[in-house]
Tab-separated table of C-alpha atoms and ligand atoms in Angstrom:
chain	number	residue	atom	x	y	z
A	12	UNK	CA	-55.864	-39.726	-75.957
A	13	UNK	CA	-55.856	-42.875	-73.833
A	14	UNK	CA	-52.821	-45.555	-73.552
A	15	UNK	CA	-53.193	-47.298	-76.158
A	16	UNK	CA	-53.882	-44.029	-78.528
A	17	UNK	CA	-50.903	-42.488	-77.289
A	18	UNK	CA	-48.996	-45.582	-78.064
A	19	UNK	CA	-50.265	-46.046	-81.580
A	20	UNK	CA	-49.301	-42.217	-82.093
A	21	UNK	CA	-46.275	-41.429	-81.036
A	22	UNK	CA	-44.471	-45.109	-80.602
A	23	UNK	CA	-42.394	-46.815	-83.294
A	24	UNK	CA	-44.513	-50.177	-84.121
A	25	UNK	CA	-41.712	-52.327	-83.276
A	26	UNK	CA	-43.837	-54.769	-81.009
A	27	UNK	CA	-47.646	-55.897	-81.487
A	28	UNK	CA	-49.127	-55.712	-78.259
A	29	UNK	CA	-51.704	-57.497	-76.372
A	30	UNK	CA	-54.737	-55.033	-76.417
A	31	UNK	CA	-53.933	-54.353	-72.173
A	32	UNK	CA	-52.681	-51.450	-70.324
A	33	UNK	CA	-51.217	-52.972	-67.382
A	34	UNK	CA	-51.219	-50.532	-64.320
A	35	UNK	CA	-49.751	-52.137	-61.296
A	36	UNK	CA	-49.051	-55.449	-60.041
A	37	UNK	CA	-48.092	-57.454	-56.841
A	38	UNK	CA	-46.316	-60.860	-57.022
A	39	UNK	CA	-47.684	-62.618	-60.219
A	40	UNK	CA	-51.096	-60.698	-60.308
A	41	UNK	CA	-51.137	-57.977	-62.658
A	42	UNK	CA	-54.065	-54.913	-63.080
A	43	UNK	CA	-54.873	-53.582	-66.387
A	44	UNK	CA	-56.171	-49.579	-66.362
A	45	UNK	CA	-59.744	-50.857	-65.995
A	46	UNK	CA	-58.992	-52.881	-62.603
A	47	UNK	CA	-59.356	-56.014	-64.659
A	48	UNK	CA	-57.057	-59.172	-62.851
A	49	UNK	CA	-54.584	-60.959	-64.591
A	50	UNK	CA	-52.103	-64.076	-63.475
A	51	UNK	CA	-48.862	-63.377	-64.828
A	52	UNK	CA	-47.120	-66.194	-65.980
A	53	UNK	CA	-44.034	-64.164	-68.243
A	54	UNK	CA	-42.453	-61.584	-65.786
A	55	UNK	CA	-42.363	-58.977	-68.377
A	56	UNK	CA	-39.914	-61.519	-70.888
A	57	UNK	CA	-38.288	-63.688	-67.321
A	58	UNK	CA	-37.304	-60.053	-65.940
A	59	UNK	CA	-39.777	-59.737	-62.581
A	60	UNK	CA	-38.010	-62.706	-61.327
A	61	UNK	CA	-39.454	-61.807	-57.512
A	62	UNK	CA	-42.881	-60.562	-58.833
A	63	UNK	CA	-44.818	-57.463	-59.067
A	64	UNK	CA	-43.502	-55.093	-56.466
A	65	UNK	CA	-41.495	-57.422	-53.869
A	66	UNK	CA	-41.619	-55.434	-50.901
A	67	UNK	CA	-38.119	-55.880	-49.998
A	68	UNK	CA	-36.779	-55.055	-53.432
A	69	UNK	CA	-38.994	-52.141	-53.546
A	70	UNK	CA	-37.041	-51.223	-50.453
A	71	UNK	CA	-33.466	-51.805	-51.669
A	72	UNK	CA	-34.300	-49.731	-54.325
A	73	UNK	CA	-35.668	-46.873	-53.098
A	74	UNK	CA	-33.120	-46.675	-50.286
A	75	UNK	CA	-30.684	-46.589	-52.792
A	76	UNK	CA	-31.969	-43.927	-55.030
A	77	UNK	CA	-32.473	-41.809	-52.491
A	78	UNK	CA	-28.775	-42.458	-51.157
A	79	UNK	CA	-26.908	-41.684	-54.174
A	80	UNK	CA	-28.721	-42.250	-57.871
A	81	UNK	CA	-26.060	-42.641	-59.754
A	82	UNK	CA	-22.202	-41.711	-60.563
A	83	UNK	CA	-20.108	-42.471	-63.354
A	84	UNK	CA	-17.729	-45.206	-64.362
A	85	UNK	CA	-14.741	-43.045	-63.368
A	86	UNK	CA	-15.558	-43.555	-59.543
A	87	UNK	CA	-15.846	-46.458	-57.376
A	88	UNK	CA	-19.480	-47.768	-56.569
A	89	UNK	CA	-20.098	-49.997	-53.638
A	90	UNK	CA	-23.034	-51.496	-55.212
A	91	UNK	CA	-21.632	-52.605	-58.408
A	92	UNK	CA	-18.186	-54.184	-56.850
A	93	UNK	CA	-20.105	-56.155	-54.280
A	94	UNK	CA	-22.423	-57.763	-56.964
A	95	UNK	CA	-19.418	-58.538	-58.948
A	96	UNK	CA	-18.057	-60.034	-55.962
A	97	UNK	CA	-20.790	-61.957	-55.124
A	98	UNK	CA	-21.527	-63.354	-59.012
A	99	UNK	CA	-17.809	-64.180	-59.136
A	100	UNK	CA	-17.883	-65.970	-55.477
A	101	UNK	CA	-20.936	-67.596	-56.667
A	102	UNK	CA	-19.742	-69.044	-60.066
A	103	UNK	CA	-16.269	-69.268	-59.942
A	104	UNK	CA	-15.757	-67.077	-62.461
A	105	UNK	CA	-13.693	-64.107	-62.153
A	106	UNK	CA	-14.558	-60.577	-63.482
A	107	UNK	CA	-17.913	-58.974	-64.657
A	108	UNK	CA	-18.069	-55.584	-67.190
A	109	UNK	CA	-21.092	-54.071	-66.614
A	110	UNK	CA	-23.639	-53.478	-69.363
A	111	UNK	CA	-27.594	-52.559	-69.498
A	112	UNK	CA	-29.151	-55.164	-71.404
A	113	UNK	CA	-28.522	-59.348	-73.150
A	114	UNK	CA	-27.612	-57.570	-76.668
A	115	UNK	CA	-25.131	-55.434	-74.889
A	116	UNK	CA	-23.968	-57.872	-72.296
A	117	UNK	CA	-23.127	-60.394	-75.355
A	118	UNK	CA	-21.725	-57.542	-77.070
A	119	UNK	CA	-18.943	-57.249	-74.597
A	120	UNK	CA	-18.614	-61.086	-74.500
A	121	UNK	CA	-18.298	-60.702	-78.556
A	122	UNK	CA	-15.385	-57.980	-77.929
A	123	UNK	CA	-13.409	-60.063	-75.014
A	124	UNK	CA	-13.212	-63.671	-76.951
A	125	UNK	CA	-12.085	-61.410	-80.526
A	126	UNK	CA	-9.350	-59.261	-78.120
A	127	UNK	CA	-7.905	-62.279	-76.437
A	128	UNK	CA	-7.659	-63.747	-79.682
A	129	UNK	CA	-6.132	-60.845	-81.344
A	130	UNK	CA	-3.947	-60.513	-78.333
A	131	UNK	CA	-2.655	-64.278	-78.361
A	132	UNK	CA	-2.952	-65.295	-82.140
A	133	UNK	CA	-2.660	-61.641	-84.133
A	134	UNK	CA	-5.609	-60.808	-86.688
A	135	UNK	CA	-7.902	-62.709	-88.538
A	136	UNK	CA	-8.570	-65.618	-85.723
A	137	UNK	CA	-11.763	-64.059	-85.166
A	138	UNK	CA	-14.857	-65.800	-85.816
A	139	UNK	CA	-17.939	-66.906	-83.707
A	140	UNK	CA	-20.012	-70.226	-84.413
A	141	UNK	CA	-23.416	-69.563	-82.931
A	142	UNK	CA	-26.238	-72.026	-83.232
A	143	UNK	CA	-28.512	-72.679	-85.120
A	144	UNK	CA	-32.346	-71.541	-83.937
A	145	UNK	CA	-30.719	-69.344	-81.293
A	146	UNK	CA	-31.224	-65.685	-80.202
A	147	UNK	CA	-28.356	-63.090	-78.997
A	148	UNK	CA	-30.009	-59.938	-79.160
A	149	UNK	CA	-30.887	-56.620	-81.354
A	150	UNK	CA	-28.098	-55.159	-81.990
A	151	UNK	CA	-26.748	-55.692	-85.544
A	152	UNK	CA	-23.514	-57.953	-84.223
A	153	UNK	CA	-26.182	-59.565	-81.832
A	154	UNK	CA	-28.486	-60.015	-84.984
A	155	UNK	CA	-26.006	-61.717	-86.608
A	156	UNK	CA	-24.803	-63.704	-83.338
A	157	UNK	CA	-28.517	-65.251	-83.732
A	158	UNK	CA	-28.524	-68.260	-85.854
A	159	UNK	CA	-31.770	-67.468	-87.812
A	160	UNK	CA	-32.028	-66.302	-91.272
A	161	UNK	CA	-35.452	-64.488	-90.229
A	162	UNK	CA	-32.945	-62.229	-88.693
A	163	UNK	CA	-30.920	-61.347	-91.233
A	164	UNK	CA	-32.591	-58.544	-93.036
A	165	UNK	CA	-32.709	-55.309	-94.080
A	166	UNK	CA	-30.229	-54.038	-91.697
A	167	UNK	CA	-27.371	-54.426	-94.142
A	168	UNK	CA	-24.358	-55.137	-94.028
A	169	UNK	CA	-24.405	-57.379	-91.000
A	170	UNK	CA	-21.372	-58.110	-88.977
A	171	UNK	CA	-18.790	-60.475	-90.401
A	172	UNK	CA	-17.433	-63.434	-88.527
A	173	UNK	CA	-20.095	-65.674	-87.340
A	174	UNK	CA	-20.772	-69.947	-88.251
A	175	UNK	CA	-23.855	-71.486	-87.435
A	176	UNK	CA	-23.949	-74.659	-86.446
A	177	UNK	CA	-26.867	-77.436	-85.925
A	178	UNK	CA	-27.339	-77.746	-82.424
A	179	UNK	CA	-27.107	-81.168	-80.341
A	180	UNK	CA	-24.496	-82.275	-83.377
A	181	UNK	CA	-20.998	-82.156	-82.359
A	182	UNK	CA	-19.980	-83.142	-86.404
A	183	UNK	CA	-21.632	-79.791	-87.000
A	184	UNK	CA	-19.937	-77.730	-84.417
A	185	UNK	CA	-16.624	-79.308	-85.191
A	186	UNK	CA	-17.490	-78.173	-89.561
A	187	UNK	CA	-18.533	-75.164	-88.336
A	188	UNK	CA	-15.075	-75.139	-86.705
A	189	UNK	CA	-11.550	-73.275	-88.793
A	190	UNK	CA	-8.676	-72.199	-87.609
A	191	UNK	CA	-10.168	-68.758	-87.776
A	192	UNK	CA	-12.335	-69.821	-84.736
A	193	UNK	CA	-12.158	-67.765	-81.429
A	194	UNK	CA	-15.387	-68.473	-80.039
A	195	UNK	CA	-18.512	-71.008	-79.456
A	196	UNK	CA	-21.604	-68.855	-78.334
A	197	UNK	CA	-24.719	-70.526	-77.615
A	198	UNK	CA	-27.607	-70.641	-75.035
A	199	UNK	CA	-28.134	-73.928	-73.047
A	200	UNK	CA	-31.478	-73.880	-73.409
A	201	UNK	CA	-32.549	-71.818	-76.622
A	202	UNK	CA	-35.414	-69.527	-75.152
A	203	UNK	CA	-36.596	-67.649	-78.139
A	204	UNK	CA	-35.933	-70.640	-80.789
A	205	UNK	CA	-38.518	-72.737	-78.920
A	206	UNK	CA	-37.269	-73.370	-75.241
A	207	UNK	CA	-34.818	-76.169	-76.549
A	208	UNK	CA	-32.989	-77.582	-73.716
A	209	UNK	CA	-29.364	-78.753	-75.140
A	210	UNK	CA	-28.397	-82.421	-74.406
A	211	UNK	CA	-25.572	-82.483	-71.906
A	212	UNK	CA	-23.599	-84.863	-73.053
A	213	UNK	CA	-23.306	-82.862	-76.380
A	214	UNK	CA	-22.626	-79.825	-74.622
A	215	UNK	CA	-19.945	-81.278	-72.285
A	216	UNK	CA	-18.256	-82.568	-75.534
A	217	UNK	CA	-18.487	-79.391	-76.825
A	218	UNK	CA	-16.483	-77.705	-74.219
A	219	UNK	CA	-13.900	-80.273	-74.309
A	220	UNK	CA	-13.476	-79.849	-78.158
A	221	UNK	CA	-13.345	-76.195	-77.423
A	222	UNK	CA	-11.037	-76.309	-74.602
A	223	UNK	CA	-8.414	-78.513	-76.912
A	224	UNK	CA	-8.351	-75.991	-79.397
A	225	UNK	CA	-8.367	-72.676	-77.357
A	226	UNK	CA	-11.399	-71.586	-78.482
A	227	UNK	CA	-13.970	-69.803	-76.275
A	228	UNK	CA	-16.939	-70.787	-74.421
A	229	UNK	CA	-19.700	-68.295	-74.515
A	230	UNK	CA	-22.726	-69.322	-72.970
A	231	UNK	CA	-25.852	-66.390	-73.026
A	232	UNK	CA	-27.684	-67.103	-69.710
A	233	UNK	CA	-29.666	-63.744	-70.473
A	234	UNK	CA	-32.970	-66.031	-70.258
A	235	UNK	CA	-31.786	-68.667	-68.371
A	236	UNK	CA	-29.538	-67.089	-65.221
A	237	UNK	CA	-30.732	-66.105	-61.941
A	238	UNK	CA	-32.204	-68.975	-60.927
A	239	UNK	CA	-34.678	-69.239	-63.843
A	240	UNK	CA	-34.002	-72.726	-64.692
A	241	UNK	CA	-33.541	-74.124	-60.746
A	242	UNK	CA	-30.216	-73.309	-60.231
A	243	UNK	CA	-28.460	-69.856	-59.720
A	244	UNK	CA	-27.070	-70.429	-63.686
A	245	UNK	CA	-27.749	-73.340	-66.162
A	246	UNK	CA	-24.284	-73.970	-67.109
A	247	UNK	CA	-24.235	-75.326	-63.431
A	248	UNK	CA	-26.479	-78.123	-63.975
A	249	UNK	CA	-24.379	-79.017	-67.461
A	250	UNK	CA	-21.182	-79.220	-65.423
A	251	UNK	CA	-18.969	-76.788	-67.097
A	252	UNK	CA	-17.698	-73.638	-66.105
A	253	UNK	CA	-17.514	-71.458	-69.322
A	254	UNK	CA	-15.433	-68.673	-70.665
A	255	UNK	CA	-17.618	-66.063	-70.627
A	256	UNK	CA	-21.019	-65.728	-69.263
A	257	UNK	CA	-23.943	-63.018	-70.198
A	258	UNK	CA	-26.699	-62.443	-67.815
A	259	UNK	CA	-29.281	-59.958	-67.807
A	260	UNK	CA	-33.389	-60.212	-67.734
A	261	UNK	CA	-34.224	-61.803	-64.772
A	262	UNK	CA	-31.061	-60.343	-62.373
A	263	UNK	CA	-32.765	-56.965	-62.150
A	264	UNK	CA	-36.079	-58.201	-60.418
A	265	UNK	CA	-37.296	-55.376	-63.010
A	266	UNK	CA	-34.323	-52.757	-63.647
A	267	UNK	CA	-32.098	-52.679	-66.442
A	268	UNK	CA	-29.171	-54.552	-66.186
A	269	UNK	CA	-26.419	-56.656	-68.673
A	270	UNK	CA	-23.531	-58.393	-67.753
A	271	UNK	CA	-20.771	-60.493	-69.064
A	272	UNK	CA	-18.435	-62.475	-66.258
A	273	UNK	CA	-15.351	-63.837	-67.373
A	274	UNK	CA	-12.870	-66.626	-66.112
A	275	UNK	CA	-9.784	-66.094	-64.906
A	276	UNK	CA	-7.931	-66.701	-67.943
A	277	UNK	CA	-9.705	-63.704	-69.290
A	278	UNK	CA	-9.821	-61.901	-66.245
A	279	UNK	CA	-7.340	-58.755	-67.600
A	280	UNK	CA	-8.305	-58.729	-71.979
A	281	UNK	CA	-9.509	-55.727	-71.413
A	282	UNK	CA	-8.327	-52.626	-70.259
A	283	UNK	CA	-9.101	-49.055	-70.154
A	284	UNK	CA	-10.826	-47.564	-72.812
A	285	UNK	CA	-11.372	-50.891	-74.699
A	286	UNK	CA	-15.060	-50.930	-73.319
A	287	UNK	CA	-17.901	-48.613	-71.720
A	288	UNK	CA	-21.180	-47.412	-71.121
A	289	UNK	CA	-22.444	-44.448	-68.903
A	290	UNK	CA	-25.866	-46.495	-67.348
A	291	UNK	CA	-23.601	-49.359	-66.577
A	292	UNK	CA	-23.110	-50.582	-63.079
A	293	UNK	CA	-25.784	-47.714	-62.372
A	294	UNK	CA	-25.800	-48.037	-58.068
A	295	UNK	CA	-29.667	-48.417	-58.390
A	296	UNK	CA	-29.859	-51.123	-60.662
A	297	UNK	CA	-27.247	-52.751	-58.636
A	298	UNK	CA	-29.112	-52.809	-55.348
A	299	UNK	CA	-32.082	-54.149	-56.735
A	300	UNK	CA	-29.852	-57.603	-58.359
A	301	UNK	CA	-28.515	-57.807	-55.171
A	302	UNK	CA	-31.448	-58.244	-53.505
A	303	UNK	CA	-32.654	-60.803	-55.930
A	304	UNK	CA	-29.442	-62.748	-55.260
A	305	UNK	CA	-29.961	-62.361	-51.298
A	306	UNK	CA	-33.554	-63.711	-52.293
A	307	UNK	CA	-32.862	-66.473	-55.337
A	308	UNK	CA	-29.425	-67.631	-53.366
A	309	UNK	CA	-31.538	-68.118	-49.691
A	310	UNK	CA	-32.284	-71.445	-48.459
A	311	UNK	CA	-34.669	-73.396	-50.038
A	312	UNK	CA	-35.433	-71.004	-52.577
A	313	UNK	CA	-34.440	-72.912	-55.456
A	314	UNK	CA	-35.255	-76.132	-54.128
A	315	UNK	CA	-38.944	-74.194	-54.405
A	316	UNK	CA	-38.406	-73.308	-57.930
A	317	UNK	CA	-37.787	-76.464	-59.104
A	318	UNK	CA	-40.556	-77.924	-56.892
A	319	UNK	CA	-43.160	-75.562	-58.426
A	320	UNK	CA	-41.658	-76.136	-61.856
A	321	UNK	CA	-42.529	-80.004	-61.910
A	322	UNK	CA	-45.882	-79.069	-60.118
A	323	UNK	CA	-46.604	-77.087	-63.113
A	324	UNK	CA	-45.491	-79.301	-65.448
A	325	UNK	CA	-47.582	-82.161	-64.351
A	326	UNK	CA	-50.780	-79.899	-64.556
A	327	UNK	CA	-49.806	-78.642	-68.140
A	328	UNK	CA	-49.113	-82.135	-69.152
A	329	UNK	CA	-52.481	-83.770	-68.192
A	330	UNK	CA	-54.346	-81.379	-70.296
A	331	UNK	CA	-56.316	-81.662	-73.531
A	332	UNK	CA	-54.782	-79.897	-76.041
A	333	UNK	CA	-51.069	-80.025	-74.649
A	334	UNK	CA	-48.753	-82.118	-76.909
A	335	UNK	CA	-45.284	-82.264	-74.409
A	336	UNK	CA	-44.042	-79.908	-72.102
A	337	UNK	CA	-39.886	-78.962	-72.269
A	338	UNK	CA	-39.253	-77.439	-68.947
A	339	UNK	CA	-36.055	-77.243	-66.828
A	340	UNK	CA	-36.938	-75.074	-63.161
A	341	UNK	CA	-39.874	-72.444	-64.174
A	342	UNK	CA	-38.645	-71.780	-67.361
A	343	UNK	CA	-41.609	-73.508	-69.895
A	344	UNK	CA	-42.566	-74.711	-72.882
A	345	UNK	CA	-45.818	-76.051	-74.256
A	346	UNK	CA	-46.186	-77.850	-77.520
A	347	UNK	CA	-49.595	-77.733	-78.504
A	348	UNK	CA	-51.514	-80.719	-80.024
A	349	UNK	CA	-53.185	-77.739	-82.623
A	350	UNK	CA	-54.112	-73.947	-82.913
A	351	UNK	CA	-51.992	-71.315	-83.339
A	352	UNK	CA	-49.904	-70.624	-80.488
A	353	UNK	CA	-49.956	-66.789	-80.353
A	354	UNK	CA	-53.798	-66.594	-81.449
A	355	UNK	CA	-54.090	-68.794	-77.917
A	356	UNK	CA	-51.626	-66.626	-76.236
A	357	UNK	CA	-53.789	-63.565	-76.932
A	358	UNK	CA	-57.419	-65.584	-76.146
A	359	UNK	CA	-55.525	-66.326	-72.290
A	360	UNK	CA	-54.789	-62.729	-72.429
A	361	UNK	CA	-58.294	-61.723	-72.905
A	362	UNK	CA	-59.225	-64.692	-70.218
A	363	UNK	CA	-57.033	-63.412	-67.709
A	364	UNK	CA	-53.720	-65.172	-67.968
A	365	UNK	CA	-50.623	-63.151	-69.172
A	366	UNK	CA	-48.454	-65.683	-71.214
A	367	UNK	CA	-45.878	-65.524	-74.068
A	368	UNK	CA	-44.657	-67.972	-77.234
A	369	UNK	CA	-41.563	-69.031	-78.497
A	370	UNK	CA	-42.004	-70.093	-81.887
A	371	UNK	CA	-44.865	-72.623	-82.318
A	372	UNK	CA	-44.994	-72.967	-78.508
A	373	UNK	CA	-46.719	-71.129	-75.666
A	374	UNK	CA	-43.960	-70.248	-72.919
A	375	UNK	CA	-43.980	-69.890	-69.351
A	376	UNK	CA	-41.851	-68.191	-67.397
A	377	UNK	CA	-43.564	-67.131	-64.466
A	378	UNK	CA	-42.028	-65.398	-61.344
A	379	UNK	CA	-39.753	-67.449	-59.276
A	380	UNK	CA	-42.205	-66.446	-56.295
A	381	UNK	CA	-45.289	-67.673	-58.073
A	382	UNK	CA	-47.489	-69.747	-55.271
A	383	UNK	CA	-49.373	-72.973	-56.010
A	384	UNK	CA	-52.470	-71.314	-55.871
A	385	UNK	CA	-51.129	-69.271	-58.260
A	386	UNK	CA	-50.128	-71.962	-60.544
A	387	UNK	CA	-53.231	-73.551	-60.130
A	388	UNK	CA	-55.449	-70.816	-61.688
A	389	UNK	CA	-53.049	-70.007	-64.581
A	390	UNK	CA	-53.542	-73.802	-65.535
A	391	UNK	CA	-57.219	-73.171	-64.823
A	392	UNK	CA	-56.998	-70.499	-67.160
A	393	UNK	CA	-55.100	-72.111	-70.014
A	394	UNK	CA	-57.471	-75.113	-70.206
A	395	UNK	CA	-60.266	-73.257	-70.099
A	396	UNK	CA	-58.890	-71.110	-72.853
A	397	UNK	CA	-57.507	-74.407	-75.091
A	398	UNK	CA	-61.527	-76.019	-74.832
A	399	UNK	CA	-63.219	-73.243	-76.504
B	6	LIG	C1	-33.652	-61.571	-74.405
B	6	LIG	C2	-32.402	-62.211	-74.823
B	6	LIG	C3	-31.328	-61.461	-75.327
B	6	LIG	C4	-31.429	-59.971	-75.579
B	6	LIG	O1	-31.580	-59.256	-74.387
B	6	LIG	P1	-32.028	-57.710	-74.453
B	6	LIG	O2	-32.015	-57.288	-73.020
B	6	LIG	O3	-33.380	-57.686	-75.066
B	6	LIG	O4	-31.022	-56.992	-75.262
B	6	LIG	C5	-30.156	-62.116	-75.632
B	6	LIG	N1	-30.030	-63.433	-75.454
B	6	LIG	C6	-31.041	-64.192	-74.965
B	6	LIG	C7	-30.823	-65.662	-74.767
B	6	LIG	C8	-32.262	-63.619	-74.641
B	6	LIG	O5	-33.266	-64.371	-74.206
């Protein structure tokens, strides 16, 4: 059986697939089994934020594997506490819990806003507003985090406790609002939903009405942290320093890892036994984000990511076919005049350019490392592909 028999066989059909084997890969140029080129415009989903096979995250992680693989939560790992160190140092925030994935990195973030509510206020002050069009994961409290009915089936019963609320309308936020609120969870700019990028001025009244009441800012930079949007974290460019913070995709460069940080006030919710995972804080994993933050945190590097972003951007904009373009660093989206987006995803596929959709858009979210030349011939690519 070949790949793609194998796959059909003996994998649950939870994805459809572009009809490609991808073999190997080196900066944003990916080879499918038959030696067939691609440009690689998605990074996996925003997860190879350095590329295909960065040489010096290829070293950091084999050095570390073959140092010591991994060892359980019950001893101290080198690794893990300087990457905590260096996110907290980095944001201001305080403490990280270590996780494998978004959905279990905002599962944690779920857990600590509901504890230091129970803790403070007793019972019952325990629900979430989420917003509306979002996406928190695939777990079934992450399911019903997400603010989209599409969401909410067959998986019965769904967690209890979560609003939704219109996004960009603080009126709706504030209905959303009882005093059975313990947390606000959202994504500053909605990746799945349609890369919507929040309005700042709503989001900074947001946190104030928040703050006021003592209710919790969650903000799920699983998409957009690590750089992705042109600074190390989004919240960053909104001003605000949140509650609690969920990162995972990109911080990797290509290994599993979740995490939620927390702010000081947080900083001891929760305490042995309250939370846990065996992979978590895995030494491995933990040497490869830290040499993505040596990399994304160097100078100039996001100054580059933001440079290529608009360089993109104008390209995308000027061609036929392209309706607007919402973009904040090198994470993209493309409104299309007409066609259906993910019919036109797969036709670049087959033309050489891997891309993904949000919704009714085509998305971009190419690795931070992507050159111009690059960028160039995945634009070459697309308009090619939106003439035919
Ligand atoms: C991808 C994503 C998640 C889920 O992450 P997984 O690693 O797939 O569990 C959660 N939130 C946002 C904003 C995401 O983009």
């Amino acid at each position: 059986m070949n790949t793609k028999e194998k796959d059909l066989k003996y994998i649950m059909h939870t994805y459809g697939r572009y009809d490609v084997a991808l073999k190997r890969g080196k900066g944003a140029v990916a080879y499918d089994e038959d030696g067939k080129k691609y440009i690689d415009v998605s990074s996996g989903i925003g997860v190879n934020s350095l590329g295909y096979c960065d040489e010096g995250w290829v070293e950091a992680v084999s050095k570390q594997a073959g140092t010591i693989q991994h060892m359980s939560n019950y001893f101290y790992c080198d690794q893990a506490g300087t990457l905590a160190e260096r996110l907290c140092t980095l944001t201001g925030l305080a403490k990280v819990c270590f996780g494998n994935s978004g959905a279990e990195a905002n599962e944690c973030a779920i857990k600590i806003a509901r504890k230091y509510s129970f803790d403070k206020y007793g019972s019952g002050r325990n629900e979430i507003v989420t917003l509306k069009n979002s996406f928190h994961g695939r777990t079934v409290t992450t399911l019903s985090a997400t603010g989209q009915d599409i969401f909410h089936n067959y998986f019965f019963p769904f967690t209890e406790g979560f609003k939704y609320a219109q996004a960009d309308d603080i009126d709706a936020l504030k209905s959303a609002v009882s005093d059975k609120t313990c947390a606000v969870m959202l994504e500053l700019i909605q990746g799945e939903g349609g890369v919507n990028i929040l309005n700042k001025d709503y989001v900074q009244s947001l946190v104030k009405y928040c703050r006021d009441n003592d209710i919790l800012i969650i903000v799920d930079e699983v998409q957009t942290g690590v750089g992705r949007t042109g600074s190390l974290f989004a919240f960053q460019q909104y001003e605000i320093l949140p509650d609690l913070v969920t990162v995972a995709k990109g911080l990797g460069g290509g290994l599993p890892i979740g995490l939620c940080m927390c702010s000081d006030k947080l900083k001891d919710v929760m305490s042995p036994s309250t939370h846990g995972t065996t992979f978590g804080a895995n030494p491995v994993v933990c040497a490869a984000a830290n040499y993505v933050l040596d990399r994304v945190t160097a100078d100039g590097f996001l100054d580059e990511v933001n440079k290529k972003g608009a360089y993109l951007e104008e390209k995308l904009s000027a061609l036929g076919g392209v309706k607007s373009v919402r973009r904040m660093g090198l994470m993209v989206g493309i409104e299309l005049e007409s066609g259906d987006a993910h019919d036109i995803a797969v036709r670049c596929v087959e033309n050489g350019l891997l891309i993904i959709t949000a919704k009714d858009l085509l998305r971009m979210l190419p690795p931070l490392v992507i050159t111009y030349e690059e960028i160039d011939e995945a634009v070459k690519i697309l308009k090619e592909t939106l003439n035919k």
